Amino acid sequence: MLVIETAEALKAHLRPLQREGLRVGFVPTMGALHAGHLSLVEEAARHAEVVVVSIFVNPTQFGPNEDLSRYPRDLEGDLAKLREVGTSVVFHPSEDVMYPPGHQTTVQVAHVTQGLCGAHRPGHFEGVATVVAGLFGLVHPDVAVFGEKDYQQLTTIRTLVRDLHMDVEVVGAPLVRETDGLAMSSRNAYLSPEERLTALSLSRGLFRARDRYAAGERNAALLIGAAHAELDLAGVQPEYLELRHATSLVPLERADGPCVMLVAARVGKTRLIDNVILRRPS
Ligand code: AMP
């Protein structure tokens, strides 16, 4: 496994392999890796001979009052985990490599970034789309794998790739949970034992909605109400709890087609997100 820090070294390593016809799979991350991230790497390896994982805590996707400075970082631990799952290349650029002096181009995806996290994290998806476009320009992946955990992000990347005619296949990988249901997240490290118990109300609420859906309920307000009841019991006030169309992310009043329920909430100082796909797009 090679660890590469510069754009020149990355291209010098990858381009000859690509000219030979090897497929490159790419997994962008911010590090502090857990089993959710590793499942993405394994998925990339199913699509490509060369697997590139980037570790870059991207400053442009954090708001001024967010957790950029204290975001968990564990490069040595990450490298050990990535070696185990058959990573070919770890790209670990500095801020200057991704945003060299004179950098002035940003990417805005207009509609799917509205509402949900977009409403609570102004500039977040512009930061995400910009860094992913830059990483794609460096890596030239055939396939890029993103987690359904960050559902709005995955939708944003699909839209970016479609609209800018990028030759990248975007693969969504299922959300990986702890055994008790909590969605795995690097930010779970911030939770005290007590907060972690409170945080379980997010997945419990979503599962309750999923059960109601499985029993035939299609009214969005009632499905959302079922999830909300679990949050109320735990004393959690969501930033949002919504039912949206699974591909367009348009808000829905009825769960008749492909749809996803998404939630974000603060538990203590930690902002958590989770979702369940009630029906997948075909
Ligand atoms: P991050 O390091 O948080 O930027 O996440 C990097 C990638 O891992 C993104 O595509 C995330 O959606 C994905 N990811 C994070 N947590 C999970 C999880 N619990 N299950 C599946 N994918 C995840």
PDB file of C-alpha atoms and ligand atoms in Angstrom:
ATOM      1  CA  MET A   1       0.000   0.000   0.000  1.00  0.00           C
ATOM      2  CA  LEU A   2       1.455   3.316  -1.113  1.00  0.00           C
ATOM      3  CA  VAL A   3       0.853   6.543   0.809  1.00  0.00           C
ATOM      4  CA  ILE A   4       1.005   9.528  -1.530  1.00  0.00           C
ATOM      5  CA  GLU A   5       0.804  13.182  -0.527  1.00  0.00           C
ATOM      6  CA  THR A   6       1.233  15.195  -3.714  1.00  0.00           C
ATOM      7  CA  ALA A   7      -0.827  15.609  -6.883  1.00  0.00           C
ATOM      8  CA  GLU A   8       2.215  14.952  -9.102  1.00  0.00           C
ATOM      9  CA  ALA A   9       3.133  11.698  -7.358  1.00  0.00           C
ATOM     10  CA  LEU A  10      -0.472  10.500  -7.463  1.00  0.00           C
ATOM     11  CA  LYS A  11      -0.805  11.103 -11.193  1.00  0.00           C
ATOM     12  CA  ALA A  12       2.654   9.647 -11.890  1.00  0.00           C
ATOM     13  CA  HIS A  13       1.612   6.461 -10.114  1.00  0.00           C
ATOM     14  CA  LEU A  14      -1.927   6.100 -11.482  1.00  0.00           C
ATOM     15  CA  ARG A  15      -1.732   7.179 -15.131  1.00  0.00           C
ATOM     16  CA  PRO A  16       0.547   4.327 -16.337  1.00  0.00           C
ATOM     17  CA  LEU A  17      -1.730   1.791 -14.596  1.00  0.00           C
ATOM     18  CA  GLN A  18      -4.754   3.384 -16.269  1.00  0.00           C
ATOM     19  CA  ARG A  19      -3.022   3.308 -19.645  1.00  0.00           C
ATOM     20  CA  GLU A  20      -2.527  -0.427 -19.131  1.00  0.00           C
ATOM     21  CA  GLY A  21      -6.293  -0.703 -18.774  1.00  0.00           C
ATOM     22  CA  LEU A  22      -6.549  -1.244 -15.019  1.00  0.00           C
ATOM     23  CA  ARG A  23      -9.733   0.128 -13.489  1.00  0.00           C
ATOM     24  CA  VAL A  24      -9.439   2.549 -10.595  1.00  0.00           C
ATOM     25  CA  GLY A  25     -11.950   2.549  -7.735  1.00  0.00           C
ATOM     26  CA  PHE A  26     -11.975   5.556  -5.426  1.00  0.00           C
ATOM     27  CA  VAL A  27     -13.252   6.139  -1.895  1.00  0.00           C
ATOM     28  CA  PRO A  28     -13.000   9.713  -0.571  1.00  0.00           C
ATOM     29  CA  THR A  29     -12.953   9.978   3.246  1.00  0.00           C
ATOM     30  CA  MET A  30     -12.047  12.368   6.021  1.00  0.00           C
ATOM     31  CA  GLY A  31     -10.280   9.623   8.004  1.00  0.00           C
ATOM     32  CA  ALA A  32     -10.995   8.389  11.556  1.00  0.00           C
ATOM     33  CA  LEU A  33     -12.061   5.278   9.722  1.00  0.00           C
ATOM     34  CA  HIS A  34     -14.604   2.757  10.989  1.00  0.00           C
ATOM     35  CA  ALA A  35     -16.261  -0.350   9.541  1.00  0.00           C
ATOM     36  CA  GLY A  36     -18.614   1.809   7.442  1.00  0.00           C
ATOM     37  CA  HIS A  37     -15.680   3.333   5.571  1.00  0.00           C
ATOM     38  CA  LEU A  38     -14.006  -0.061   5.181  1.00  0.00           C
ATOM     39  CA  SER A  39     -17.152  -1.515   3.612  1.00  0.00           C
ATOM     40  CA  LEU A  40     -16.842   1.182   0.933  1.00  0.00           C
ATOM     41  CA  VAL A  41     -13.249   0.167   0.256  1.00  0.00           C
ATOM     42  CA  GLU A  42     -14.315  -3.472  -0.084  1.00  0.00           C
ATOM     43  CA  GLU A  43     -17.073  -2.408  -2.464  1.00  0.00           C
ATOM     44  CA  ALA A  44     -14.564  -0.420  -4.558  1.00  0.00           C
ATOM     45  CA  ALA A  45     -12.346  -3.524  -4.751  1.00  0.00           C
ATOM     46  CA  ARG A  46     -15.268  -5.443  -6.265  1.00  0.00           C
ATOM     47  CA  HIS A  47     -15.363  -2.926  -9.140  1.00  0.00           C
ATOM     48  CA  ALA A  48     -11.700  -2.169  -9.784  1.00  0.00           C
ATOM     49  CA  GLU A  49      -8.180  -3.574  -9.725  1.00  0.00           C
ATOM     50  CA  VAL A  50      -6.655  -0.462  -8.144  1.00  0.00           C
ATOM     51  CA  VAL A  51      -8.315   1.008  -5.046  1.00  0.00           C
ATOM     52  CA  VAL A  52      -7.483   4.570  -4.029  1.00  0.00           C
ATOM     53  CA  VAL A  53      -8.671   5.922  -0.671  1.00  0.00           C
ATOM     54  CA  SER A  54      -8.250   9.610   0.107  1.00  0.00           C
ATOM     55  CA  ILE A  55      -7.974  10.925   3.636  1.00  0.00           C
ATOM     56  CA  PHE A  56      -8.518  14.674   3.699  1.00  0.00           C
ATOM     57  CA  VAL A  57     -10.387  16.678   6.313  1.00  0.00           C
ATOM     58  CA  ASN A  58     -11.777  19.182   3.835  1.00  0.00           C
ATOM     59  CA  PRO A  59     -11.948  22.629   5.454  1.00  0.00           C
ATOM     60  CA  THR A  60     -14.338  24.090   2.868  1.00  0.00           C
ATOM     61  CA  GLN A  61     -17.188  21.789   3.899  1.00  0.00           C
ATOM     62  CA  PHE A  62     -17.110  22.966   7.530  1.00  0.00           C
ATOM     63  CA  GLY A  63     -18.935  26.088   8.678  1.00  0.00           C
ATOM     64  CA  PRO A  64     -17.120  28.677  10.839  1.00  0.00           C
ATOM     65  CA  ASN A  65     -18.693  27.346  14.056  1.00  0.00           C
ATOM     66  CA  GLU A  66     -18.365  23.662  13.220  1.00  0.00           C
ATOM     67  CA  ASP A  67     -15.906  21.012  14.407  1.00  0.00           C
ATOM     68  CA  LEU A  68     -13.066  21.325  11.832  1.00  0.00           C
ATOM     69  CA  SER A  69     -10.312  21.878  14.428  1.00  0.00           C
ATOM     70  CA  ARG A  70     -11.394  19.017  16.684  1.00  0.00           C
ATOM     71  CA  TYR A  71     -12.493  16.566  13.969  1.00  0.00           C
ATOM     72  CA  PRO A  72     -10.971  13.172  14.970  1.00  0.00           C
ATOM     73  CA  ARG A  73      -7.701  12.358  13.197  1.00  0.00           C
ATOM     74  CA  ASP A  74      -5.858   9.023  13.403  1.00  0.00           C
ATOM     75  CA  LEU A  75      -3.641   8.552  10.347  1.00  0.00           C
ATOM     76  CA  GLU A  76      -1.610   5.635  11.720  1.00  0.00           C
ATOM     77  CA  GLY A  77      -4.746   3.750  12.802  1.00  0.00           C
ATOM     78  CA  ASP A  78      -6.396   4.490   9.451  1.00  0.00           C
ATOM     79  CA  LEU A  79      -3.420   3.182   7.472  1.00  0.00           C
ATOM     80  CA  ALA A  80      -3.387  -0.049   9.491  1.00  0.00           C
ATOM     81  CA  LYS A  81      -7.099  -0.595   8.782  1.00  0.00           C
ATOM     82  CA  LEU A  82      -6.729   0.228   5.078  1.00  0.00           C
ATOM     83  CA  ARG A  83      -3.839  -2.231   4.692  1.00  0.00           C
ATOM     84  CA  GLU A  84      -6.144  -5.020   5.969  1.00  0.00           C
ATOM     85  CA  VAL A  85      -8.830  -4.429   3.340  1.00  0.00           C
ATOM     86  CA  GLY A  86      -6.557  -4.395   0.316  1.00  0.00           C
ATOM     87  CA  THR A  87      -6.124  -0.695  -0.418  1.00  0.00           C
ATOM     88  CA  SER A  88      -3.619   0.022  -3.199  1.00  0.00           C
ATOM     89  CA  VAL A  89      -3.048   3.735  -2.640  1.00  0.00           C
ATOM     90  CA  VAL A  90      -3.830   6.141   0.182  1.00  0.00           C
ATOM     91  CA  PHE A  91      -3.894   9.738  -0.971  1.00  0.00           C
ATOM     92  CA  HIS A  92      -3.292  12.048   1.974  1.00  0.00           C
ATOM     93  CA  PRO A  93      -2.957  15.571   0.580  1.00  0.00           C
ATOM     94  CA  SER A  94      -2.324  18.743   2.554  1.00  0.00           C
ATOM     95  CA  GLU A  95      -4.689  21.683   2.273  1.00  0.00           C
ATOM     96  CA  ASP A  96      -2.209  23.346  -0.096  1.00  0.00           C
ATOM     97  CA  VAL A  97      -2.323  20.394  -2.487  1.00  0.00           C
ATOM     98  CA  MET A  98      -6.122  20.482  -2.763  1.00  0.00           C
ATOM     99  CA  TYR A  99      -6.372  24.280  -2.638  1.00  0.00           C
ATOM    100  CA  PRO A 100      -3.100  25.713  -3.932  1.00  0.00           C
ATOM    101  CA  PRO A 101      -2.575  29.493  -3.854  1.00  0.00           C
ATOM    102  CA  GLY A 102      -4.785  31.035  -6.531  1.00  0.00           C
ATOM    103  CA  HIS A 103      -7.458  28.341  -6.253  1.00  0.00           C
ATOM    104  CA  GLN A 104     -10.738  30.082  -7.112  1.00  0.00           C
ATOM    105  CA  THR A 105     -13.156  27.555  -8.564  1.00  0.00           C
ATOM    106  CA  THR A 106     -16.110  26.172  -6.645  1.00  0.00           C
ATOM    107  CA  VAL A 107     -18.900  23.826  -7.685  1.00  0.00           C
ATOM    108  CA  GLN A 108     -22.536  24.389  -6.774  1.00  0.00           C
ATOM    109  CA  VAL A 109     -25.215  21.762  -7.208  1.00  0.00           C
ATOM    110  CA  ALA A 110     -28.440  23.735  -7.094  1.00  0.00           C
ATOM    111  CA  HIS A 111     -31.493  21.755  -6.058  1.00  0.00           C
ATOM    112  CA  VAL A 112     -30.708  18.528  -4.218  1.00  0.00           C
ATOM    113  CA  THR A 113     -28.540  20.522  -1.810  1.00  0.00           C
ATOM    114  CA  GLN A 114     -31.527  22.607  -0.665  1.00  0.00           C
ATOM    115  CA  GLY A 115     -33.163  21.737   2.640  1.00  0.00           C
ATOM    116  CA  LEU A 116     -32.115  18.913   4.982  1.00  0.00           C
ATOM    117  CA  CYS A 117     -28.404  19.331   5.828  1.00  0.00           C
ATOM    118  CA  GLY A 118     -28.123  22.079   3.205  1.00  0.00           C
ATOM    119  CA  ALA A 119     -30.452  24.276   5.261  1.00  0.00           C
ATOM    120  CA  HIS A 120     -28.476  23.775   8.480  1.00  0.00           C
ATOM    121  CA  ARG A 121     -24.953  23.773   7.063  1.00  0.00           C
ATOM    122  CA  PRO A 122     -24.682  26.699   4.622  1.00  0.00           C
ATOM    123  CA  GLY A 123     -21.857  26.136   2.125  1.00  0.00           C
ATOM    124  CA  HIS A 124     -21.381  22.518   3.172  1.00  0.00           C
ATOM    125  CA  PHE A 125     -22.367  20.868  -0.099  1.00  0.00           C
ATOM    126  CA  GLU A 126     -20.487  23.456  -2.149  1.00  0.00           C
ATOM    127  CA  GLY A 127     -17.395  22.418  -0.175  1.00  0.00           C
ATOM    128  CA  VAL A 128     -18.159  18.743  -0.737  1.00  0.00           C
ATOM    129  CA  ALA A 129     -18.851  19.107  -4.477  1.00  0.00           C
ATOM    130  CA  THR A 130     -15.743  21.241  -4.971  1.00  0.00           C
ATOM    131  CA  VAL A 131     -13.362  18.874  -3.196  1.00  0.00           C
ATOM    132  CA  VAL A 132     -14.871  15.792  -4.852  1.00  0.00           C
ATOM    133  CA  ALA A 133     -14.593  17.401  -8.302  1.00  0.00           C
ATOM    134  CA  GLY A 134     -10.946  18.221  -7.506  1.00  0.00           C
ATOM    135  CA  LEU A 135     -10.248  14.690  -6.262  1.00  0.00           C
ATOM    136  CA  PHE A 136     -11.904  13.196  -9.353  1.00  0.00           C
ATOM    137  CA  GLY A 137      -9.662  15.429 -11.488  1.00  0.00           C
ATOM    138  CA  LEU A 138      -6.595  14.030  -9.740  1.00  0.00           C
ATOM    139  CA  VAL A 139      -7.609  10.364  -9.508  1.00  0.00           C
ATOM    140  CA  HIS A 140      -9.674   9.941 -12.729  1.00  0.00           C
ATOM    141  CA  PRO A 141     -11.559   7.048 -11.104  1.00  0.00           C
ATOM    142  CA  ASP A 142     -13.669   4.627 -13.121  1.00  0.00           C
ATOM    143  CA  VAL A 143     -15.824   4.002 -10.049  1.00  0.00           C
ATOM    144  CA  ALA A 144     -16.302   6.077  -6.891  1.00  0.00           C
ATOM    145  CA  VAL A 145     -18.035   4.668  -3.823  1.00  0.00           C
ATOM    146  CA  PHE A 146     -20.009   6.829  -1.384  1.00  0.00           C
ATOM    147  CA  GLY A 147     -22.026   5.757   1.652  1.00  0.00           C
ATOM    148  CA  GLU A 148     -25.802   5.960   1.849  1.00  0.00           C
ATOM    149  CA  LYS A 149     -25.177   7.179   5.402  1.00  0.00           C
ATOM    150  CA  ASP A 150     -24.706  10.651   3.879  1.00  0.00           C
ATOM    151  CA  TYR A 151     -27.708  10.317   1.608  1.00  0.00           C
ATOM    152  CA  GLN A 152     -27.951  13.948   0.506  1.00  0.00           C
ATOM    153  CA  GLN A 153     -24.212  13.964  -0.206  1.00  0.00           C
ATOM    154  CA  LEU A 154     -24.522  10.823  -2.339  1.00  0.00           C
ATOM    155  CA  THR A 155     -27.381  12.435  -4.268  1.00  0.00           C
ATOM    156  CA  THR A 156     -25.326  15.611  -4.698  1.00  0.00           C
ATOM    157  CA  ILE A 157     -22.382  13.644  -6.127  1.00  0.00           C
ATOM    158  CA  ARG A 158     -24.640  11.700  -8.499  1.00  0.00           C
ATOM    159  CA  THR A 159     -26.020  15.020  -9.749  1.00  0.00           C
ATOM    160  CA  LEU A 160     -22.560  16.582 -10.079  1.00  0.00           C
ATOM    161  CA  VAL A 161     -21.277  13.641 -12.122  1.00  0.00           C
ATOM    162  CA  ARG A 162     -24.333  13.612 -14.367  1.00  0.00           C
ATOM    163  CA  ASP A 163     -24.420  17.374 -14.941  1.00  0.00           C
ATOM    164  CA  LEU A 164     -20.688  17.765 -15.628  1.00  0.00           C
ATOM    165  CA  HIS A 165     -20.631  14.673 -17.863  1.00  0.00           C
ATOM    166  CA  MET A 166     -17.936  13.012 -15.769  1.00  0.00           C
ATOM    167  CA  ASP A 167     -16.946   9.477 -16.765  1.00  0.00           C
ATOM    168  CA  VAL A 168     -17.288   8.131 -13.245  1.00  0.00           C
ATOM    169  CA  GLU A 169     -19.674   5.429 -12.097  1.00  0.00           C
ATOM    170  CA  VAL A 170     -21.026   6.465  -8.698  1.00  0.00           C
ATOM    171  CA  VAL A 171     -21.841   3.515  -6.452  1.00  0.00           C
ATOM    172  CA  GLY A 172     -23.853   3.937  -3.252  1.00  0.00           C
ATOM    173  CA  ALA A 173     -22.961   1.573  -0.407  1.00  0.00           C
ATOM    174  CA  PRO A 174     -25.389   0.600   2.378  1.00  0.00           C
ATOM    175  CA  LEU A 175     -25.320   2.390   5.727  1.00  0.00           C
ATOM    176  CA  VAL A 176     -23.350   0.353   8.283  1.00  0.00           C
ATOM    177  CA  ARG A 177     -24.656   0.359  11.886  1.00  0.00           C
ATOM    178  CA  GLU A 178     -23.336  -0.645  15.287  1.00  0.00           C
ATOM    179  CA  THR A 179     -25.037  -3.787  16.611  1.00  0.00           C
ATOM    180  CA  ASP A 180     -27.446  -1.647  18.668  1.00  0.00           C
ATOM    181  CA  GLY A 181     -28.553   0.282  15.583  1.00  0.00           C
ATOM    182  CA  LEU A 182     -26.517   3.490  15.895  1.00  0.00           C
ATOM    183  CA  ALA A 183     -25.291   4.607  12.468  1.00  0.00           C
ATOM    184  CA  MET A 184     -21.496   4.408  12.453  1.00  0.00           C
ATOM    185  CA  SER A 185     -19.891   7.831  12.274  1.00  0.00           C
ATOM    186  CA  SER A 186     -16.482   9.284  13.045  1.00  0.00           C
ATOM    187  CA  ARG A 187     -18.368  11.821  15.169  1.00  0.00           C
ATOM    188  CA  ASN A 188     -19.727   9.088  17.480  1.00  0.00           C
ATOM    189  CA  ALA A 189     -16.323   9.405  19.203  1.00  0.00           C
ATOM    190  CA  TYR A 190     -17.573  12.725  20.638  1.00  0.00           C
ATOM    191  CA  LEU A 191     -20.484  11.073  22.494  1.00  0.00           C
ATOM    192  CA  SER A 192     -20.379  10.394  26.234  1.00  0.00           C
ATOM    193  CA  PRO A 193     -21.850   7.000  27.266  1.00  0.00           C
ATOM    194  CA  GLU A 194     -25.049   8.771  28.290  1.00  0.00           C
ATOM    195  CA  GLU A 195     -25.292  10.726  25.024  1.00  0.00           C
ATOM    196  CA  ARG A 196     -24.694   7.553  23.071  1.00  0.00           C
ATOM    197  CA  LEU A 197     -27.817   6.033  24.653  1.00  0.00           C
ATOM    198  CA  THR A 198     -29.798   9.159  23.764  1.00  0.00           C
ATOM    199  CA  ALA A 199     -28.422   8.987  20.209  1.00  0.00           C
ATOM    200  CA  LEU A 200     -30.026   5.575  19.746  1.00  0.00           C
ATOM    201  CA  SER A 201     -33.399   7.337  19.543  1.00  0.00           C
ATOM    202  CA  LEU A 202     -32.559   8.375  15.960  1.00  0.00           C
ATOM    203  CA  SER A 203     -32.252   4.841  14.623  1.00  0.00           C
ATOM    204  CA  ARG A 204     -35.067   3.606  16.884  1.00  0.00           C
ATOM    205  CA  GLY A 205     -37.354   6.272  15.449  1.00  0.00           C
ATOM    206  CA  LEU A 206     -36.411   5.465  11.866  1.00  0.00           C
ATOM    207  CA  PHE A 207     -36.913   1.738  12.479  1.00  0.00           C
ATOM    208  CA  ARG A 208     -40.320   2.453  13.958  1.00  0.00           C
ATOM    209  CA  ALA A 209     -41.266   4.380  10.827  1.00  0.00           C
ATOM    210  CA  ARG A 210     -39.909   1.540   8.702  1.00  0.00           C
ATOM    211  CA  ASP A 211     -42.091  -0.929  10.626  1.00  0.00           C
ATOM    212  CA  ARG A 212     -45.164   1.243  10.047  1.00  0.00           C
ATOM    213  CA  TYR A 213     -44.272   1.461   6.357  1.00  0.00           C
ATOM    214  CA  ALA A 214     -43.879  -2.327   6.185  1.00  0.00           C
ATOM    215  CA  ALA A 215     -47.328  -2.633   7.776  1.00  0.00           C
ATOM    216  CA  GLY A 216     -48.780  -0.563   4.923  1.00  0.00           C
ATOM    217  CA  GLU A 217     -48.772   3.024   6.223  1.00  0.00           C
ATOM    218  CA  ARG A 218     -48.105   5.510   3.399  1.00  0.00           C
ATOM    219  CA  ASN A 219     -49.068   8.832   4.997  1.00  0.00           C
ATOM    220  CA  ALA A 220     -45.853  10.829   5.443  1.00  0.00           C
ATOM    221  CA  ALA A 221     -47.086  12.761   8.481  1.00  0.00           C
ATOM    222  CA  LEU A 222     -47.984   9.534  10.279  1.00  0.00           C
ATOM    223  CA  LEU A 223     -44.688   7.855   9.353  1.00  0.00           C
ATOM    224  CA  ILE A 224     -42.772  10.920  10.531  1.00  0.00           C
ATOM    225  CA  GLY A 225     -44.902  11.021  13.681  1.00  0.00           C
ATOM    226  CA  ALA A 226     -43.937   7.433  14.483  1.00  0.00           C
ATOM    227  CA  ALA A 227     -40.243   8.329  14.291  1.00  0.00           C
ATOM    228  CA  HIS A 228     -40.758  11.602  16.145  1.00  0.00           C
ATOM    229  CA  ALA A 229     -42.307   9.771  19.107  1.00  0.00           C
ATOM    230  CA  GLU A 230     -39.000   7.975  19.764  1.00  0.00           C
ATOM    231  CA  LEU A 231     -37.051  11.231  19.609  1.00  0.00           C
ATOM    232  CA  ASP A 232     -39.547  12.864  21.999  1.00  0.00           C
ATOM    233  CA  LEU A 233     -39.127  10.013  24.493  1.00  0.00           C
ATOM    234  CA  ALA A 234     -35.379  10.635  24.505  1.00  0.00           C
ATOM    235  CA  GLY A 235     -35.805  14.420  24.703  1.00  0.00           C
ATOM    236  CA  VAL A 236     -34.208  14.933  21.292  1.00  0.00           C
ATOM    237  CA  GLN A 237     -35.394  17.805  19.091  1.00  0.00           C
ATOM    238  CA  PRO A 238     -34.479  17.030  15.458  1.00  0.00           C
ATOM    239  CA  GLU A 239     -33.017  19.642  13.122  1.00  0.00           C
ATOM    240  CA  TYR A 240     -35.089  17.906  10.487  1.00  0.00           C
ATOM    241  CA  LEU A 241     -37.063  14.687  10.182  1.00  0.00           C
ATOM    242  CA  GLU A 242     -38.464  14.339   6.694  1.00  0.00           C
ATOM    243  CA  LEU A 243     -39.711  11.952   4.061  1.00  0.00           C
ATOM    244  CA  ARG A 244     -38.196  12.649   0.650  1.00  0.00           C
ATOM    245  CA  HIS A 245     -38.201  11.102  -2.801  1.00  0.00           C
ATOM    246  CA  ALA A 246     -35.270   8.688  -3.011  1.00  0.00           C
ATOM    247  CA  THR A 247     -33.703  10.182  -6.144  1.00  0.00           C
ATOM    248  CA  SER A 248     -34.927  13.794  -6.489  1.00  0.00           C
ATOM    249  CA  LEU A 249     -35.070  14.454  -2.707  1.00  0.00           C
ATOM    250  CA  VAL A 250     -38.343  16.313  -3.246  1.00  0.00           C
ATOM    251  CA  PRO A 251     -40.445  16.384  -0.013  1.00  0.00           C
ATOM    252  CA  LEU A 252     -43.313  13.877  -0.074  1.00  0.00           C
ATOM    253  CA  GLU A 253     -46.733  13.769   1.517  1.00  0.00           C
ATOM    254  CA  ARG A 254     -47.181  10.108   0.719  1.00  0.00           C
ATOM    255  CA  ALA A 255     -44.697   7.244   0.603  1.00  0.00           C
ATOM    256  CA  ASP A 256     -46.090   5.770  -2.598  1.00  0.00           C
ATOM    257  CA  GLY A 257     -42.870   5.556  -4.646  1.00  0.00           C
ATOM    258  CA  PRO A 258     -39.157   5.284  -3.913  1.00  0.00           C
ATOM    259  CA  CYS A 259     -38.557   7.206  -0.698  1.00  0.00           C
ATOM    260  CA  VAL A 260     -36.186   7.781   2.173  1.00  0.00           C
ATOM    261  CA  MET A 261     -36.724   9.118   5.679  1.00  0.00           C
ATOM    262  CA  LEU A 262     -33.895  11.325   6.888  1.00  0.00           C
ATOM    263  CA  VAL A 263     -33.097  12.774  10.289  1.00  0.00           C
ATOM    264  CA  ALA A 264     -30.502  15.087  11.803  1.00  0.00           C
ATOM    265  CA  ALA A 265     -30.272  16.011  15.457  1.00  0.00           C
ATOM    266  CA  ARG A 266     -27.838  17.331  17.984  1.00  0.00           C
ATOM    267  CA  VAL A 267     -27.127  15.121  20.954  1.00  0.00           C
ATOM    268  CA  GLY A 268     -25.186  17.290  23.365  1.00  0.00           C
ATOM    269  CA  LYS A 269     -22.810  19.175  21.073  1.00  0.00           C
ATOM    270  CA  THR A 270     -22.618  16.380  18.506  1.00  0.00           C
ATOM    271  CA  ARG A 271     -24.571  16.641  15.279  1.00  0.00           C
ATOM    272  CA  LEU A 272     -25.735  13.238  14.042  1.00  0.00           C
ATOM    273  CA  ILE A 273     -27.513  12.170  10.863  1.00  0.00           C
ATOM    274  CA  ASP A 274     -29.259   8.935   9.931  1.00  0.00           C
ATOM    275  CA  ASN A 275     -31.746   7.651   7.370  1.00  0.00           C
ATOM    276  CA  VAL A 276     -33.702   4.626   6.229  1.00  0.00           C
ATOM    277  CA  ILE A 277     -34.582   3.930   2.633  1.00  0.00           C
ATOM    278  CA  LEU A 278     -38.205   2.794   2.722  1.00  0.00           C
ATOM    279  CA  ARG A 279     -38.275   1.915  -0.943  1.00  0.00           C
ATOM    280  CA  ARG A 280     -35.255   1.925  -3.224  1.00  0.00           C
ATOM    281  CA  PRO A 281     -35.432   3.386  -6.698  1.00  0.00           C
ATOM    282  CA  SER A 282     -35.520   0.539  -9.200  1.00  0.00           C
TER     283      SER A 282
HETATM  284  P1  AMP B   1     -16.547  10.783   5.934  1.00  0.00           P
HETATM  285  O1  AMP B   1     -15.185  10.300   6.319  1.00  0.00           O
HETATM  286  O2  AMP B   1     -17.475  10.941   7.085  1.00  0.00           O
HETATM  287  O3  AMP B   1     -16.492  11.977   5.012  1.00  0.00           O
HETATM  288  O4  AMP B   1     -17.198   9.624   5.068  1.00  0.00           O
HETATM  289  C1  AMP B   1     -16.534   9.097   3.940  1.00  0.00           C
HETATM  290  C2  AMP B   1     -17.465   8.161   3.229  1.00  0.00           C
HETATM  291  O5  AMP B   1     -17.841   7.109   4.111  1.00  0.00           O
HETATM  292  C3  AMP B   1     -18.763   8.833   2.771  1.00  0.00           C
HETATM  293  O6  AMP B   1     -19.111   8.340   1.488  1.00  0.00           O
HETATM  294  C4  AMP B   1     -19.737   8.382   3.816  1.00  0.00           C
HETATM  295  O7  AMP B   1     -21.074   8.343   3.356  1.00  0.00           O
HETATM  296  C5  AMP B   1     -19.237   6.998   4.121  1.00  0.00           C
HETATM  297  N1  AMP B   1     -19.719   6.552   5.444  1.00  0.00           N
HETATM  298  C6  AMP B   1     -19.550   7.159   6.636  1.00  0.00           C
HETATM  299  N2  AMP B   1     -20.188   6.479   7.606  1.00  0.00           N
HETATM  300  C7  AMP B   1     -20.783   5.417   7.019  1.00  0.00           C
HETATM  301  C8  AMP B   1     -21.594   4.330   7.479  1.00  0.00           C
HETATM  302  N3  AMP B   1     -21.952   4.209   8.759  1.00  0.00           N
HETATM  303  N4  AMP B   1     -22.028   3.432   6.569  1.00  0.00           N
HETATM  304  C9  AMP B   1     -21.689   3.545   5.255  1.00  0.00           C
HETATM  305  N5  AMP B   1     -20.918   4.533   4.764  1.00  0.00           N
HETATM  306  C10 AMP B   1     -20.477   5.454   5.621  1.00  0.00           C
END
